[in-house]
């Protein structure tokens, strides 16, 4: 019966009972469009991923830089703290010597003859001035660190500065039986400079030479003048 149907009747039956949904059919155009949108979505995702990765890398580099700077700052603070402690210890040690001399002179005044007391008073005054200068040097170091010190240049006698430094360190030298010899410091040697700064330099050189020389040693302070300069030298056998 089905085979006896002509083409017209067969088509009419198919159109009635077999319906094709062309809207749900996958065409090349839809496939290409889907592929393009998929590629764009993947490219956008990769772009966001790469940008985020680069941002994380830059952030990590910045954190490493900050961490390195913090580590350097911590090291500098530690070094400054150690230097500060060392300076305080040195200042305490330097102040102990003249203070001991002051106490010794005061004790000797109680039993010394009247004529000897004048020398002891002079020595005590000298030691007190030395302590005052040490404290002033500490304050000057703070001022120099902050860049607030202005040097006062004037004509000064470098030979007189050397003799003063030797006289003020005489007590420490005698306590260790150290002989301090002067060379070419009798005649004036005029130079241009800051009196306080040069006085501090000469005193530091001489006091260190006495401090680190063995008992019974020798320390020399000498001046050598040329046509354009004056050279002050401190040497020891320590």
JSON list of N, CA, C and O in Angstrom, two decimals, residues 77-129:
[
{"chain": "A", "resi": 77, "resn": "UNK", "atom": "N", "xyz": [70.91, 51.28, 61.50]},
{"chain": "A", "resi": 77, "resn": "UNK", "atom": "CA", "xyz": [70.53, 51.64, 62.86]},
{"chain": "A", "resi": 77, "resn": "UNK", "atom": "C", "xyz": [71.31, 50.81, 63.89]},
{"chain": "A", "resi": 77, "resn": "UNK", "atom": "O", "xyz": [71.73, 51.33, 64.93]},
{"chain": "A", "resi": 78, "resn": "UNK", "atom": "N", "xyz": [71.51, 49.54, 63.57]},
{"chain": "A", "resi": 78, "resn": "UNK", "atom": "CA", "xyz": [72.30, 48.70, 64.48]},
{"chain": "A", "resi": 78, "resn": "UNK", "atom": "C", "xyz": [73.73, 49.20, 64.57]},
{"chain": "A", "resi": 78, "resn": "UNK", "atom": "O", "xyz": [74.32, 49.26, 65.66]},
{"chain": "A", "resi": 79, "resn": "UNK", "atom": "N", "xyz": [74.30, 49.58, 63.42]},
{"chain": "A", "resi": 79, "resn": "UNK", "atom": "CA", "xyz": [75.67, 50.09, 63.42]},
{"chain": "A", "resi": 79, "resn": "UNK", "atom": "C", "xyz": [75.76, 51.40, 64.18]},
{"chain": "A", "resi": 79, "resn": "UNK", "atom": "O", "xyz": [76.70, 51.62, 64.96]},
{"chain": "A", "resi": 80, "resn": "UNK", "atom": "N", "xyz": [74.78, 52.30, 63.96]},
{"chain": "A", "resi": 80, "resn": "UNK", "atom": "CA", "xyz": [74.78, 53.56, 64.69]},
{"chain": "A", "resi": 80, "resn": "UNK", "atom": "C", "xyz": [74.64, 53.34, 66.19]},
{"chain": "A", "resi": 80, "resn": "UNK", "atom": "O", "xyz": [75.27, 54.03, 67.00]},
{"chain": "A", "resi": 81, "resn": "UNK", "atom": "N", "xyz": [73.81, 52.37, 66.56]},
{"chain": "A", "resi": 81, "resn": "UNK", "atom": "CA", "xyz": [73.64, 52.08, 67.99]},
{"chain": "A", "resi": 81, "resn": "UNK", "atom": "C", "xyz": [74.94, 51.54, 68.58]},
{"chain": "A", "resi": 81, "resn": "UNK", "atom": "O", "xyz": [75.32, 51.91, 69.71]},
{"chain": "A", "resi": 82, "resn": "UNK", "atom": "N", "xyz": [75.64, 50.68, 67.82]},
{"chain": "A", "resi": 82, "resn": "UNK", "atom": "CA", "xyz": [76.92, 50.17, 68.30]},
{"chain": "A", "resi": 82, "resn": "UNK", "atom": "C", "xyz": [77.95, 51.29, 68.41]},
{"chain": "A", "resi": 82, "resn": "UNK", "atom": "O", "xyz": [78.72, 51.35, 69.37]},
{"chain": "A", "resi": 83, "resn": "UNK", "atom": "N", "xyz": [77.97, 52.18, 67.40]},
{"chain": "A", "resi": 83, "resn": "UNK", "atom": "CA", "xyz": [78.90, 53.31, 67.47]},
{"chain": "A", "resi": 83, "resn": "UNK", "atom": "C", "xyz": [78.58, 54.22, 68.64]},
{"chain": "A", "resi": 83, "resn": "UNK", "atom": "O", "xyz": [79.49, 54.72, 69.32]},
{"chain": "A", "resi": 84, "resn": "UNK", "atom": "N", "xyz": [77.29, 54.44, 68.88]},
{"chain": "A", "resi": 84, "resn": "UNK", "atom": "CA", "xyz": [76.90, 55.28, 70.01]},
{"chain": "A", "resi": 84, "resn": "UNK", "atom": "C", "xyz": [77.35, 54.66, 71.34]},
{"chain": "A", "resi": 84, "resn": "UNK", "atom": "O", "xyz": [77.87, 55.35, 72.21]},
{"chain": "A", "resi": 85, "resn": "UNK", "atom": "N", "xyz": [77.14, 53.33, 71.45]},
{"chain": "A", "resi": 85, "resn": "UNK", "atom": "CA", "xyz": [77.58, 52.65, 72.67]},
{"chain": "A", "resi": 85, "resn": "UNK", "atom": "C", "xyz": [79.09, 52.73, 72.83]},
{"chain": "A", "resi": 85, "resn": "UNK", "atom": "O", "xyz": [79.61, 52.95, 73.94]},
{"chain": "A", "resi": 86, "resn": "UNK", "atom": "N", "xyz": [79.83, 52.56, 71.71]},
{"chain": "A", "resi": 86, "resn": "UNK", "atom": "CA", "xyz": [81.28, 52.64, 71.78]},
{"chain": "A", "resi": 86, "resn": "UNK", "atom": "C", "xyz": [81.75, 54.04, 72.17]},
{"chain": "A", "resi": 86, "resn": "UNK", "atom": "O", "xyz": [82.69, 54.20, 72.96]},
{"chain": "A", "resi": 87, "resn": "UNK", "atom": "N", "xyz": [81.09, 55.07, 71.61]},
{"chain": "A", "resi": 87, "resn": "UNK", "atom": "CA", "xyz": [81.45, 56.44, 71.96]},
{"chain": "A", "resi": 87, "resn": "UNK", "atom": "C", "xyz": [81.18, 56.72, 73.43]},
{"chain": "A", "resi": 87, "resn": "UNK", "atom": "O", "xyz": [81.98, 57.37, 74.12]},
{"chain": "A", "resi": 88, "resn": "UNK", "atom": "N", "xyz": [80.04, 56.23, 73.93]},
{"chain": "A", "resi": 88, "resn": "UNK", "atom": "CA", "xyz": [79.72, 56.44, 75.34]},
{"chain": "A", "resi": 88, "resn": "UNK", "atom": "C", "xyz": [80.75, 55.76, 76.23]},
{"chain": "A", "resi": 88, "resn": "UNK", "atom": "O", "xyz": [81.21, 56.32, 77.24]},
{"chain": "A", "resi": 89, "resn": "UNK", "atom": "N", "xyz": [81.14, 54.54, 75.84]},
{"chain": "A", "resi": 89, "resn": "UNK", "atom": "CA", "xyz": [82.15, 53.83, 76.63]},
{"chain": "A", "resi": 89, "resn": "UNK", "atom": "C", "xyz": [83.49, 54.56, 76.60]},
{"chain": "A", "resi": 89, "resn": "UNK", "atom": "O", "xyz": [84.18, 54.67, 77.63]},
{"chain": "A", "resi": 90, "resn": "UNK", "atom": "N", "xyz": [83.87, 55.06, 75.41]},
{"chain": "A", "resi": 90, "resn": "UNK", "atom": "CA", "xyz": [85.11, 55.82, 75.32]},
{"chain": "A", "resi": 90, "resn": "UNK", "atom": "C", "xyz": [85.04, 57.10, 76.14]},
{"chain": "A", "resi": 90, "resn": "UNK", "atom": "O", "xyz": [86.01, 57.47, 76.81]},
{"chain": "A", "resi": 91, "resn": "UNK", "atom": "N", "xyz": [83.90, 57.79, 76.07]},
{"chain": "A", "resi": 91, "resn": "UNK", "atom": "CA", "xyz": [83.75, 59.03, 76.84]},
{"chain": "A", "resi": 91, "resn": "UNK", "atom": "C", "xyz": [83.82, 58.75, 78.34]},
{"chain": "A", "resi": 91, "resn": "UNK", "atom": "O", "xyz": [84.46, 59.49, 79.09]},
{"chain": "A", "resi": 92, "resn": "UNK", "atom": "N", "xyz": [83.17, 57.65, 78.76]},
{"chain": "A", "resi": 92, "resn": "UNK", "atom": "CA", "xyz": [83.22, 57.30, 80.18]},
{"chain": "A", "resi": 92, "resn": "UNK", "atom": "C", "xyz": [84.65, 56.99, 80.62]},
{"chain": "A", "resi": 92, "resn": "UNK", "atom": "O", "xyz": [85.09, 57.38, 81.70]},
{"chain": "A", "resi": 93, "resn": "UNK", "atom": "N", "xyz": [85.38, 56.28, 79.73]},
{"chain": "A", "resi": 93, "resn": "UNK", "atom": "CA", "xyz": [86.77, 55.96, 80.07]},
{"chain": "A", "resi": 93, "resn": "UNK", "atom": "C", "xyz": [87.63, 57.21, 80.10]},
{"chain": "A", "resi": 93, "resn": "UNK", "atom": "O", "xyz": [88.48, 57.38, 80.99]},
{"chain": "A", "resi": 94, "resn": "UNK", "atom": "N", "xyz": [87.42, 58.11, 79.13]},
{"chain": "A", "resi": 94, "resn": "UNK", "atom": "CA", "xyz": [88.22, 59.34, 79.09]},
{"chain": "A", "resi": 94, "resn": "UNK", "atom": "C", "xyz": [87.89, 60.26, 80.27]},
{"chain": "A", "resi": 94, "resn": "UNK", "atom": "O", "xyz": [88.77, 60.97, 80.76]},
{"chain": "A", "resi": 95, "resn": "UNK", "atom": "N", "xyz": [86.65, 60.26, 80.70]},
{"chain": "A", "resi": 95, "resn": "UNK", "atom": "CA", "xyz": [86.28, 61.11, 81.83]},
{"chain": "A", "resi": 95, "resn": "UNK", "atom": "C", "xyz": [86.75, 60.53, 83.16]},
{"chain": "A", "resi": 95, "resn": "UNK", "atom": "O", "xyz": [86.95, 61.27, 84.12]},
{"chain": "A", "resi": 96, "resn": "UNK", "atom": "N", "xyz": [86.93, 59.21, 83.19]},
{"chain": "A", "resi": 96, "resn": "UNK", "atom": "CA", "xyz": [87.34, 58.58, 84.45]},
{"chain": "A", "resi": 96, "resn": "UNK", "atom": "C", "xyz": [88.75, 59.01, 84.85]},
{"chain": "A", "resi": 96, "resn": "UNK", "atom": "O", "xyz": [89.03, 59.22, 86.04]},
{"chain": "A", "resi": 97, "resn": "UNK", "atom": "N", "xyz": [89.65, 59.15, 83.87]},
{"chain": "A", "resi": 97, "resn": "UNK", "atom": "CA", "xyz": [91.04, 59.50, 84.20]},
{"chain": "A", "resi": 97, "resn": "UNK", "atom": "C", "xyz": [91.15, 60.88, 84.86]},
{"chain": "A", "resi": 97, "resn": "UNK", "atom": "O", "xyz": [91.74, 61.00, 85.94]},
{"chain": "A", "resi": 98, "resn": "UNK", "atom": "N", "xyz": [90.63, 61.96, 84.24]},
{"chain": "A", "resi": 98, "resn": "UNK", "atom": "CA", "xyz": [90.74, 63.26, 84.92]},
{"chain": "A", "resi": 98, "resn": "UNK", "atom": "C", "xyz": [89.96, 63.32, 86.22]},
{"chain": "A", "resi": 98, "resn": "UNK", "atom": "O", "xyz": [90.37, 64.00, 87.16]},
{"chain": "A", "resi": 99, "resn": "UNK", "atom": "N", "xyz": [88.83, 62.60, 86.29]},
{"chain": "A", "resi": 99, "resn": "UNK", "atom": "CA", "xyz": [88.06, 62.60, 87.53]},
{"chain": "A", "resi": 99, "resn": "UNK", "atom": "C", "xyz": [88.85, 61.92, 88.65]},
{"chain": "A", "resi": 99, "resn": "UNK", "atom": "O", "xyz": [88.84, 62.39, 89.81]},
{"chain": "A", "resi": 100, "resn": "UNK", "atom": "N", "xyz": [89.55, 60.84, 88.31]},
{"chain": "A", "resi": 100, "resn": "UNK", "atom": "CA", "xyz": [90.42, 60.19, 89.31]},
{"chain": "A", "resi": 100, "resn": "UNK", "atom": "C", "xyz": [91.52, 61.14, 89.76]},
{"chain": "A", "resi": 100, "resn": "UNK", "atom": "O", "xyz": [91.88, 61.19, 90.95]},
{"chain": "A", "resi": 101, "resn": "UNK", "atom": "N", "xyz": [92.08, 61.88, 88.80]},
{"chain": "A", "resi": 101, "resn": "UNK", "atom": "CA", "xyz": [93.11, 62.85, 89.16]},
{"chain": "A", "resi": 101, "resn": "UNK", "atom": "C", "xyz": [92.58, 63.94, 90.07]},
{"chain": "A", "resi": 101, "resn": "UNK", "atom": "O", "xyz": [93.28, 64.39, 91.00]},
{"chain": "A", "resi": 102, "resn": "UNK", "atom": "N", "xyz": [91.35, 64.40, 89.81]},
{"chain": "A", "resi": 102, "resn": "UNK", "atom": "CA", "xyz": [90.75, 65.42, 90.68]},
{"chain": "A", "resi": 102, "resn": "UNK", "atom": "C", "xyz": [90.58, 64.89, 92.10]},
{"chain": "A", "resi": 102, "resn": "UNK", "atom": "O", "xyz": [90.92, 65.57, 93.08]},
{"chain": "A", "resi": 103, "resn": "UNK", "atom": "N", "xyz": [90.05, 63.68, 92.22]},
{"chain": "A", "resi": 103, "resn": "UNK", "atom": "CA", "xyz": [89.87, 63.10, 93.55]},
{"chain": "A", "resi": 103, "resn": "UNK", "atom": "C", "xyz": [91.21, 62.92, 94.25]},
{"chain": "A", "resi": 103, "resn": "UNK", "atom": "O", "xyz": [91.34, 63.17, 95.47]},
{"chain": "A", "resi": 104, "resn": "UNK", "atom": "N", "xyz": [92.23, 62.50, 93.51]},
{"chain": "A", "resi": 104, "resn": "UNK", "atom": "CA", "xyz": [93.55, 62.32, 94.11]},
{"chain": "A", "resi": 104, "resn": "UNK", "atom": "C", "xyz": [94.12, 63.67, 94.57]},
{"chain": "A", "resi": 104, "resn": "UNK", "atom": "O", "xyz": [94.68, 63.77, 95.68]},
{"chain": "A", "resi": 105, "resn": "UNK", "atom": "N", "xyz": [93.96, 64.70, 93.78]},
{"chain": "A", "resi": 105, "resn": "UNK", "atom": "CA", "xyz": [94.47, 66.02, 94.16]},
{"chain": "A", "resi": 105, "resn": "UNK", "atom": "C", "xyz": [93.75, 66.55, 95.39]},
{"chain": "A", "resi": 105, "resn": "UNK", "atom": "O", "xyz": [94.36, 67.15, 96.29]},
{"chain": "A", "resi": 106, "resn": "UNK", "atom": "N", "xyz": [92.44, 66.35, 95.45]},
{"chain": "A", "resi": 106, "resn": "UNK", "atom": "CA", "xyz": [91.68, 66.81, 96.62]},
{"chain": "A", "resi": 106, "resn": "UNK", "atom": "C", "xyz": [92.13, 66.08, 97.88]},
{"chain": "A", "resi": 106, "resn": "UNK", "atom": "O", "xyz": [92.26, 66.69, 98.96]},
{"chain": "A", "resi": 107, "resn": "UNK", "atom": "N", "xyz": [92.38, 64.77, 97.74]},
{"chain": "A", "resi": 107, "resn": "UNK", "atom": "CA", "xyz": [92.84, 64.02, 98.91]},
{"chain": "A", "resi": 107, "resn": "UNK", "atom": "C", "xyz": [94.23, 64.47, 99.36]},
{"chain": "A", "resi": 107, "resn": "UNK", "atom": "O", "xyz": [94.53, 64.55, 100.56]},
{"chain": "A", "resi": 108, "resn": "UNK", "atom": "N", "xyz": [95.10, 64.79, 98.39]},
{"chain": "A", "resi": 108, "resn": "UNK", "atom": "CA", "xyz": [96.44, 65.25, 98.76]},
{"chain": "A", "resi": 108, "resn": "UNK", "atom": "C", "xyz": [96.41, 66.63, 99.39]},
{"chain": "A", "resi": 108, "resn": "UNK", "atom": "O", "xyz": [97.29, 66.97, 100.21]},
{"chain": "A", "resi": 109, "resn": "UNK", "atom": "N", "xyz": [95.42, 67.44, 99.04]},
{"chain": "A", "resi": 109, "resn": "UNK", "atom": "CA", "xyz": [95.33, 68.78, 99.63]},
{"chain": "A", "resi": 109, "resn": "UNK", "atom": "C", "xyz": [95.13, 68.73, 101.14]},
{"chain": "A", "resi": 109, "resn": "UNK", "atom": "O", "xyz": [95.53, 69.63, 101.88]},
{"chain": "A", "resi": 110, "resn": "UNK", "atom": "N", "xyz": [94.48, 67.65, 101.60]},
{"chain": "A", "resi": 110, "resn": "UNK", "atom": "CA", "xyz": [94.20, 67.56, 103.03]},
{"chain": "A", "resi": 110, "resn": "UNK", "atom": "C", "xyz": [95.46, 67.38, 103.86]},
{"chain": "A", "resi": 110, "resn": "UNK", "atom": "O", "xyz": [95.50, 67.80, 105.02]},
{"chain": "A", "resi": 111, "resn": "UNK", "atom": "N", "xyz": [96.48, 66.76, 103.26]},
{"chain": "A", "resi": 111, "resn": "UNK", "atom": "CA", "xyz": [97.71, 66.49, 104.02]},
{"chain": "A", "resi": 111, "resn": "UNK", "atom": "C", "xyz": [98.93, 67.21, 103.47]},
{"chain": "A", "resi": 111, "resn": "UNK", "atom": "O", "xyz": [100.00, 67.18, 104.11]},
{"chain": "A", "resi": 112, "resn": "UNK", "atom": "N", "xyz": [98.79, 67.84, 102.31]},
{"chain": "A", "resi": 112, "resn": "UNK", "atom": "CA", "xyz": [99.96, 68.49, 101.68]},
{"chain": "A", "resi": 112, "resn": "UNK", "atom": "C", "xyz": [100.30, 69.79, 102.39]},
{"chain": "A", "resi": 112, "resn": "UNK", "atom": "O", "xyz": [99.44, 70.45, 102.99]},
{"chain": "A", "resi": 113, "resn": "UNK", "atom": "N", "xyz": [101.57, 70.17, 102.35]},
{"chain": "A", "resi": 113, "resn": "UNK", "atom": "CA", "xyz": [101.97, 71.46, 102.93]},
{"chain": "A", "resi": 113, "resn": "UNK", "atom": "C", "xyz": [101.29, 72.61, 102.20]},
{"chain": "A", "resi": 113, "resn": "UNK", "atom": "O", "xyz": [100.79, 72.46, 101.07]},
{"chain": "A", "resi": 114, "resn": "UNK", "atom": "N", "xyz": [101.29, 73.76, 102.86]},
{"chain": "A", "resi": 114, "resn": "UNK", "atom": "CA", "xyz": [100.60, 74.91, 102.28]},
{"chain": "A", "resi": 114, "resn": "UNK", "atom": "C", "xyz": [101.18, 75.31, 100.93]},
{"chain": "A", "resi": 114, "resn": "UNK", "atom": "O", "xyz": [100.45, 75.64, 100.00]},
{"chain": "A", "resi": 115, "resn": "UNK", "atom": "N", "xyz": [102.50, 75.26, 100.80]},
{"chain": "A", "resi": 115, "resn": "UNK", "atom": "CA", "xyz": [103.12, 75.64, 99.54]},
{"chain": "A", "resi": 115, "resn": "UNK", "atom": "C", "xyz": [102.79, 74.68, 98.41]},
{"chain": "A", "resi": 115, "resn": "UNK", "atom": "O", "xyz": [102.79, 75.07, 97.24]},
{"chain": "A", "resi": 116, "resn": "UNK", "atom": "N", "xyz": [102.55, 73.42, 98.75]},
{"chain": "A", "resi": 116, "resn": "UNK", "atom": "CA", "xyz": [102.24, 72.43, 97.72]},
{"chain": "A", "resi": 116, "resn": "UNK", "atom": "C", "xyz": [100.79, 72.51, 97.25]},
{"chain": "A", "resi": 116, "resn": "UNK", "atom": "O", "xyz": [100.46, 72.04, 96.16]},
{"chain": "A", "resi": 117, "resn": "UNK", "atom": "N", "xyz": [99.95, 73.12, 98.06]},
{"chain": "A", "resi": 117, "resn": "UNK", "atom": "CA", "xyz": [98.53, 73.16, 97.72]},
{"chain": "A", "resi": 117, "resn": "UNK", "atom": "C", "xyz": [98.27, 74.00, 96.47]},
{"chain": "A", "resi": 117, "resn": "UNK", "atom": "O", "xyz": [97.33, 73.74, 95.72]},
{"chain": "A", "resi": 118, "resn": "UNK", "atom": "N", "xyz": [99.09, 75.01, 96.27]},
{"chain": "A", "resi": 118, "resn": "UNK", "atom": "CA", "xyz": [98.89, 75.86, 95.08]},
{"chain": "A", "resi": 118, "resn": "UNK", "atom": "C", "xyz": [99.05, 75.03, 93.80]},
{"chain": "A", "resi": 118, "resn": "UNK", "atom": "O", "xyz": [98.25, 75.17, 92.85]},
{"chain": "A", "resi": 119, "resn": "UNK", "atom": "N", "xyz": [100.04, 74.14, 93.76]},
{"chain": "A", "resi": 119, "resn": "UNK", "atom": "CA", "xyz": [100.23, 73.30, 92.59]},
{"chain": "A", "resi": 119, "resn": "UNK", "atom": "C", "xyz": [99.09, 72.31, 92.43]},
{"chain": "A", "resi": 119, "resn": "UNK", "atom": "O", "xyz": [98.62, 72.05, 91.32]},
{"chain": "A", "resi": 120, "resn": "UNK", "atom": "N", "xyz": [98.60, 71.77, 93.56]},
{"chain": "A", "resi": 120, "resn": "UNK", "atom": "CA", "xyz": [97.49, 70.83, 93.49]},
{"chain": "A", "resi": 120, "resn": "UNK", "atom": "C", "xyz": [96.22, 71.50, 92.99]},
{"chain": "A", "resi": 120, "resn": "UNK", "atom": "O", "xyz": [95.44, 70.91, 92.23]},
{"chain": "A", "resi": 121, "resn": "UNK", "atom": "N", "xyz": [96.01, 72.75, 93.43]},
{"chain": "A", "resi": 121, "resn": "UNK", "atom": "CA", "xyz": [94.84, 73.49, 92.94]},
{"chain": "A", "resi": 121, "resn": "UNK", "atom": "C", "xyz": [94.94, 73.73, 91.44]},
{"chain": "A", "resi": 121, "resn": "UNK", "atom": "O", "xyz": [93.96, 73.60, 90.69]},
{"chain": "A", "resi": 122, "resn": "UNK", "atom": "N", "xyz": [96.14, 74.07, 90.98]},
{"chain": "A", "resi": 122, "resn": "UNK", "atom": "CA", "xyz": [96.34, 74.28, 89.55]},
{"chain": "A", "resi": 122, "resn": "UNK", "atom": "C", "xyz": [96.10, 73.00, 88.76]},
{"chain": "A", "resi": 122, "resn": "UNK", "atom": "O", "xyz": [95.46, 73.01, 87.70]},
{"chain": "A", "resi": 123, "resn": "UNK", "atom": "N", "xyz": [96.59, 71.87, 89.29]},
{"chain": "A", "resi": 123, "resn": "UNK", "atom": "CA", "xyz": [96.36, 70.59, 88.62]},
{"chain": "A", "resi": 123, "resn": "UNK", "atom": "C", "xyz": [94.88, 70.23, 88.60]},
{"chain": "A", "resi": 123, "resn": "UNK", "atom": "O", "xyz": [94.36, 69.73, 87.60]},
{"chain": "A", "resi": 124, "resn": "UNK", "atom": "N", "xyz": [94.19, 70.48, 89.71]},
{"chain": "A", "resi": 124, "resn": "UNK", "atom": "CA", "xyz": [92.76, 70.19, 89.77]},
{"chain": "A", "resi": 124, "resn": "UNK", "atom": "C", "xyz": [91.99, 71.04, 88.77]},
{"chain": "A", "resi": 124, "resn": "UNK", "atom": "O", "xyz": [91.09, 70.55, 88.07]},
{"chain": "A", "resi": 125, "resn": "UNK", "atom": "N", "xyz": [92.34, 72.31, 88.69]},
{"chain": "A", "resi": 125, "resn": "UNK", "atom": "CA", "xyz": [91.69, 73.19, 87.71]},
{"chain": "A", "resi": 125, "resn": "UNK", "atom": "C", "xyz": [91.93, 72.70, 86.29]},
{"chain": "A", "resi": 125, "resn": "UNK", "atom": "O", "xyz": [91.01, 72.70, 85.45]},
{"chain": "A", "resi": 126, "resn": "UNK", "atom": "N", "xyz": [93.15, 72.28, 86.02]},
{"chain": "A", "resi": 126, "resn": "UNK", "atom": "CA", "xyz": [93.49, 71.79, 84.69]},
{"chain": "A", "resi": 126, "resn": "UNK", "atom": "C", "xyz": [92.67, 70.53, 84.36]},
{"chain": "A", "resi": 126, "resn": "UNK", "atom": "O", "xyz": [92.13, 70.39, 83.26]},
{"chain": "A", "resi": 127, "resn": "UNK", "atom": "N", "xyz": [92.55, 69.63, 85.32]},
{"chain": "A", "resi": 127, "resn": "UNK", "atom": "CA", "xyz": [91.78, 68.40, 85.09]},
{"chain": "A", "resi": 127, "resn": "UNK", "atom": "C", "xyz": [90.30, 68.69, 84.90]},
{"chain": "A", "resi": 127, "resn": "UNK", "atom": "O", "xyz": [89.62, 68.07, 84.07]},
{"chain": "A", "resi": 128, "resn": "UNK", "atom": "N", "xyz": [89.77, 69.64, 85.65]},
{"chain": "A", "resi": 128, "resn": "UNK", "atom": "CA", "xyz": [88.36, 70.03, 85.48]},
{"chain": "A", "resi": 128, "resn": "UNK", "atom": "C", "xyz": [88.12, 70.62, 84.09]},
{"chain": "A", "resi": 128, "resn": "UNK", "atom": "O", "xyz": [87.10, 70.35, 83.45]},
{"chain": "A", "resi": 129, "resn": "UNK", "atom": "N", "xyz": [89.07, 71.43, 83.63]},
{"chain": "A", "resi": 129, "resn": "UNK", "atom": "CA", "xyz": [88.95, 71.98, 82.28]},
{"chain": "A", "resi": 129, "resn": "UNK", "atom": "C", "xyz": [89.00, 70.87, 81.24]},
{"chain": "A", "resi": 129, "resn": "UNK", "atom": "O", "xyz": [88.32, 70.93, 80.22]}
]
